[in-house]
Amino acid sequence: MIATYLYSLWLKETYKPIILKRRRRRLGIPEAHKSTNGPSALRVFLTATLLRPLTMLITEPIVTCFSLYVAVDFGILFTFFASFPLVYSRVYDFNSGQIGLTFLPIMIGCLLATLTCVLCDRLLYQKELLGFSARTDSGTNLQDGEEASTHNSQELPRIKVYVEPEYRLYAAMIGGIGIPIGLFWFAWTARSDVHWASPVVSTIVFSWGNLCVFVSYVCTCAFATLHYVRRCALELTL
């Protein structure tokens, strides 16, 4: 996590309200006052903060399935870490200091996961996003999810002009294999006749796959949230 945050220090701001706030400040445009108290704030809290996540969890199959998968994944994650003191103290006679050092390979796995997610974003998602921008700038002023068609009399195939959400899942598809491999590796090699370095290395594979899945989960949920942006904006103006 620390490595991921350090990498993010050099990234550009992508949060729309912050970008608009900085633009208004640069252009000298006064900020519009929004009421955050009273019944309107309570309505936004109930609908946007409480009900909308539950609605997405129930009505969006990809959110439901991915949430269940990540819930099981995180249960395995913390159970896996809890087994470190048991395995390394009883099987390899490690003391508390040595057991603490066995958690360091997790950092290596997180660094590899960060690299994997960045490569998937640059080589796959951003490539598709550039194609989307090119189609949008070519004269079709359409909203997200609409289809483009020519204005000529000749009928041409209708073209989707948004990036498919599956392009955000490549990191999970690649790193997902690391979770079972790391678990089986650790379970089959954590015995006295096998050197302690083997189960330690297995934690690199497991943490790599785990973070890849989690990052893809967050990105996919962010994509699903975009479908509710218009509804959020309408409720905030009421």
Coordinates of C-alpha atoms in Angstrom, one line a residue, residues 3-235:
A3 CA 4.5 1.7 -2.5
T4 CA 1.2 2.4 -4.3
Y5 CA 0.7 5.7 -2.5
L6 CA 4.2 6.7 -3.3
Y7 CA 3.6 6.0 -7.0
S8 CA 0.4 8.1 -6.9
L9 CA 2.3 11.2 -5.8
W10 CA 3.4 11.8 -9.4
L11 CA 0.0 11.2 -11.0
K12 CA -2.3 14.0 -12.2
E13 CA -5.5 14.8 -10.3
T14 CA -8.5 13.0 -11.8
Y15 CA -11.3 13.8 -9.3
K16 CA -13.7 16.0 -11.2
P17 CA -14.9 18.3 -8.3
I18 CA -11.3 19.1 -7.4
I19 CA -10.4 19.8 -11.0
L20 CA -13.4 22.1 -11.4
K21 CA -12.6 23.8 -8.1
R22 CA -9.0 24.5 -9.3
R23 CA -10.3 25.7 -12.6
R24 CA -12.7 28.1 -11.0
R25 CA -10.0 29.4 -8.7
R26 CA -7.7 29.9 -11.6
L27 CA -10.3 31.8 -13.7
G28 CA -11.6 33.8 -10.7
I29 CA -15.1 32.3 -10.9
P30 CA -16.9 32.3 -7.5
E31 CA -18.0 29.0 -6.1
A32 CA -21.7 28.3 -6.0
H33 CA -22.9 27.8 -2.4
K34 CA -24.4 24.4 -1.8
S35 CA -26.6 23.7 1.1
T36 CA -25.2 20.9 3.2
N37 CA -27.5 21.2 6.1
G38 CA -31.1 20.4 6.8
P39 CA -33.4 18.0 5.0
S40 CA -31.5 18.2 1.7
A41 CA -28.3 17.0 3.3
L42 CA -30.2 14.2 5.1
R43 CA -31.9 13.1 1.8
V44 CA -28.5 13.0 0.0
F45 CA -27.0 11.0 2.9
L46 CA -29.8 8.5 2.8
T47 CA -30.1 8.1 -1.0
A48 CA -26.5 8.6 -2.1
T49 CA -24.5 7.2 0.8
L50 CA -26.7 4.4 2.2
L51 CA -29.2 3.3 -0.4
R52 CA -27.2 3.6 -3.6
P53 CA -24.4 1.2 -2.6
L54 CA -27.1 -1.3 -1.6
T55 CA -28.9 -0.8 -4.8
M56 CA -25.8 -1.3 -6.9
L57 CA -24.9 -4.5 -4.8
I58 CA -28.3 -6.0 -5.5
T59 CA -29.1 -4.8 -9.1
E60 CA -25.6 -4.8 -10.7
P61 CA -24.5 -8.4 -11.2
I62 CA -20.8 -7.5 -11.8
V63 CA -20.8 -5.6 -8.4
T64 CA -22.5 -8.5 -6.6
C65 CA -20.2 -11.2 -8.0
F66 CA -17.1 -9.2 -7.6
S67 CA -18.0 -8.1 -4.0
L68 CA -18.6 -11.8 -3.0
Y69 CA -15.3 -12.7 -4.6
V70 CA -13.3 -10.0 -2.9
A71 CA -15.0 -10.8 0.4
V72 CA -13.8 -14.4 0.2
D73 CA -10.4 -13.2 -1.0
F74 CA -10.0 -10.9 2.0
G75 CA -11.1 -13.6 4.4
I76 CA -8.4 -15.8 3.0
L77 CA -5.9 -13.0 3.1
F78 CA -6.2 -12.3 6.9
T79 CA -6.4 -16.1 7.7
F80 CA -3.3 -16.6 5.6
F81 CA -1.4 -13.9 7.5
A82 CA -2.6 -15.3 10.8
S83 CA -0.9 -18.6 9.9
F84 CA 2.6 -17.1 9.7
P85 CA 3.4 -17.3 13.4
L86 CA 2.0 -20.8 13.7
V87 CA 3.9 -22.2 10.7
Y88 CA 7.3 -20.4 11.1
S89 CA 7.4 -20.9 14.9
R90 CA 6.4 -24.6 15.0
V91 CA 7.9 -25.8 11.7
Y92 CA 11.1 -23.7 11.4
D93 CA 11.6 -22.6 15.1
F94 CA 11.6 -18.9 14.2
N95 CA 11.5 -16.3 17.0
S96 CA 9.2 -13.3 16.9
G97 CA 11.7 -11.1 15.1
Q98 CA 12.3 -13.6 12.4
I99 CA 8.6 -14.2 12.0
G100 CA 8.1 -10.4 11.5
L101 CA 10.7 -10.5 8.7
T102 CA 8.6 -13.1 6.8
F103 CA 6.1 -10.3 6.1
L104 CA 8.6 -8.3 4.0
P105 CA 8.0 -10.3 0.8
I106 CA 4.5 -9.0 0.8
M107 CA 5.9 -5.6 -0.1
I108 CA 7.6 -7.1 -3.1
G109 CA 4.4 -8.6 -4.2
C110 CA 2.6 -5.3 -3.9
L111 CA 5.3 -3.6 -6.0
L112 CA 4.9 -6.2 -8.7
A113 CA 1.1 -5.8 -8.5
T114 CA 1.4 -2.0 -8.9
L115 CA 3.6 -2.5 -11.9
T116 CA 1.1 -5.0 -13.4
C117 CA -1.8 -2.6 -12.9
V118 CA 0.1 0.3 -14.5
L119 CA 1.1 -1.8 -17.5
C120 CA -2.5 -3.1 -18.0
D121 CA -3.7 0.5 -17.8
R122 CA -1.1 1.9 -20.2
L123 CA -1.1 -0.9 -22.7
L124 CA -4.8 -1.9 -22.7
Y125 CA -7.2 0.6 -21.1
Q126 CA -5.5 3.8 -22.2
K127 CA -5.1 2.5 -25.7
E128 CA -8.8 1.9 -25.9
L129 CA -9.5 5.2 -24.2
L130 CA -7.5 7.0 -26.9
G131 CA -9.6 5.3 -29.5
F132 CA -12.8 6.4 -27.7
S133 CA -11.5 10.0 -27.6
A134 CA -10.7 9.9 -31.3
R135 CA -14.2 8.6 -32.2
T136 CA -15.8 11.3 -29.9
D137 CA -13.8 14.1 -31.4
S138 CA -14.5 13.1 -35.0
G139 CA -17.8 14.9 -34.9
T140 CA -20.1 12.7 -32.8
N141 CA -21.1 14.6 -29.7
L142 CA -22.8 11.7 -27.9
Q143 CA -23.3 10.8 -24.3
D144 CA -21.6 7.8 -22.6
G145 CA -23.4 4.6 -23.6
E146 CA -25.0 6.0 -26.8
E147 CA -24.2 4.8 -30.2
A148 CA -22.9 6.6 -33.2
S149 CA -24.3 6.4 -36.7
T150 CA -23.5 8.3 -39.9
H151 CA -25.8 11.1 -41.1
N152 CA -25.4 10.0 -44.7
S153 CA -28.0 8.0 -46.5
Q154 CA -25.6 5.1 -46.5
E155 CA -26.1 2.8 -43.4
L156 CA -22.9 1.9 -41.7
P157 CA -22.4 -0.2 -38.6
R158 CA -23.3 1.5 -35.4
I159 CA -20.2 2.2 -33.2
K160 CA -20.0 2.2 -29.5
V161 CA -18.2 5.3 -28.2
Y162 CA -17.4 4.3 -24.6
V163 CA -14.7 2.1 -23.1
E164 CA -16.0 -1.3 -22.1
P165 CA -15.7 -2.0 -18.4
E166 CA -14.0 -5.3 -19.1
Y167 CA -10.9 -3.4 -20.0
R168 CA -10.5 -2.7 -16.3
L169 CA -10.5 -6.4 -15.4
Y170 CA -7.3 -7.4 -17.1
A171 CA -5.2 -6.9 -14.0
A172 CA -7.5 -9.2 -12.1
M173 CA -7.5 -11.8 -14.9
I174 CA -3.7 -11.8 -14.8
G175 CA -3.2 -11.6 -11.1
G176 CA -6.1 -13.8 -10.1
I177 CA -4.0 -16.9 -10.8
G178 CA -1.5 -15.8 -8.2
I179 CA -3.9 -16.3 -5.3
P180 CA -4.4 -20.1 -5.6
I181 CA -0.8 -20.7 -6.8
G182 CA 0.5 -18.8 -3.8
L183 CA -1.8 -20.6 -1.3
F184 CA -1.0 -24.1 -2.7
W185 CA 2.7 -23.3 -2.9
F186 CA 2.7 -22.2 0.8
A187 CA 0.7 -25.2 2.0
W188 CA 2.8 -27.8 0.2
T189 CA 6.2 -26.5 1.1
A190 CA 5.7 -25.4 4.7
R191 CA 7.3 -28.4 6.2
S192 CA 10.6 -29.1 7.9
D193 CA 12.2 -31.0 5.0
V194 CA 11.7 -27.9 2.7
H195 CA 13.8 -24.8 3.2
W196 CA 12.0 -21.8 4.8
A197 CA 12.7 -19.6 1.8
S198 CA 10.1 -21.6 -0.4
P199 CA 7.0 -20.6 1.6
V200 CA 8.4 -17.1 2.0
V201 CA 8.6 -16.7 -1.7
S202 CA 5.1 -18.0 -2.1
T203 CA 3.8 -15.0 -0.2
I204 CA 5.1 -12.8 -3.1
V205 CA 2.9 -14.6 -5.6
F206 CA -0.1 -14.4 -3.3
S207 CA 0.2 -10.7 -2.4
W208 CA 0.8 -9.9 -6.1
G209 CA -2.4 -11.6 -7.2
N210 CA -4.4 -10.3 -4.2
L211 CA -3.6 -6.6 -4.9
C212 CA -4.2 -7.0 -8.6
V213 CA -7.7 -8.3 -7.9
F214 CA -8.4 -5.6 -5.4
V215 CA -7.4 -2.8 -7.7
S216 CA -9.5 -4.1 -10.5
Y217 CA -12.4 -4.4 -8.1
V218 CA -12.1 -0.7 -7.2
C219 CA -11.8 0.3 -10.8
T220 CA -14.9 -1.7 -11.8
C221 CA -17.0 -0.3 -9.0
A222 CA -15.9 3.2 -10.1
F223 CA -17.1 2.4 -13.6
A224 CA -20.5 1.2 -12.2
T225 CA -20.8 4.3 -10.2
L226 CA -20.6 6.4 -13.4
H227 CA -24.1 5.2 -14.3
Y228 CA -25.4 6.9 -11.2
V229 CA -23.7 10.2 -11.7
R230 CA -26.6 11.9 -13.5
R231 CA -29.0 10.7 -10.8
C232 CA -26.6 12.1 -8.1
A233 CA -26.4 15.4 -9.8
L234 CA -30.2 15.6 -10.1
E235 CA -30.7 14.9 -6.4

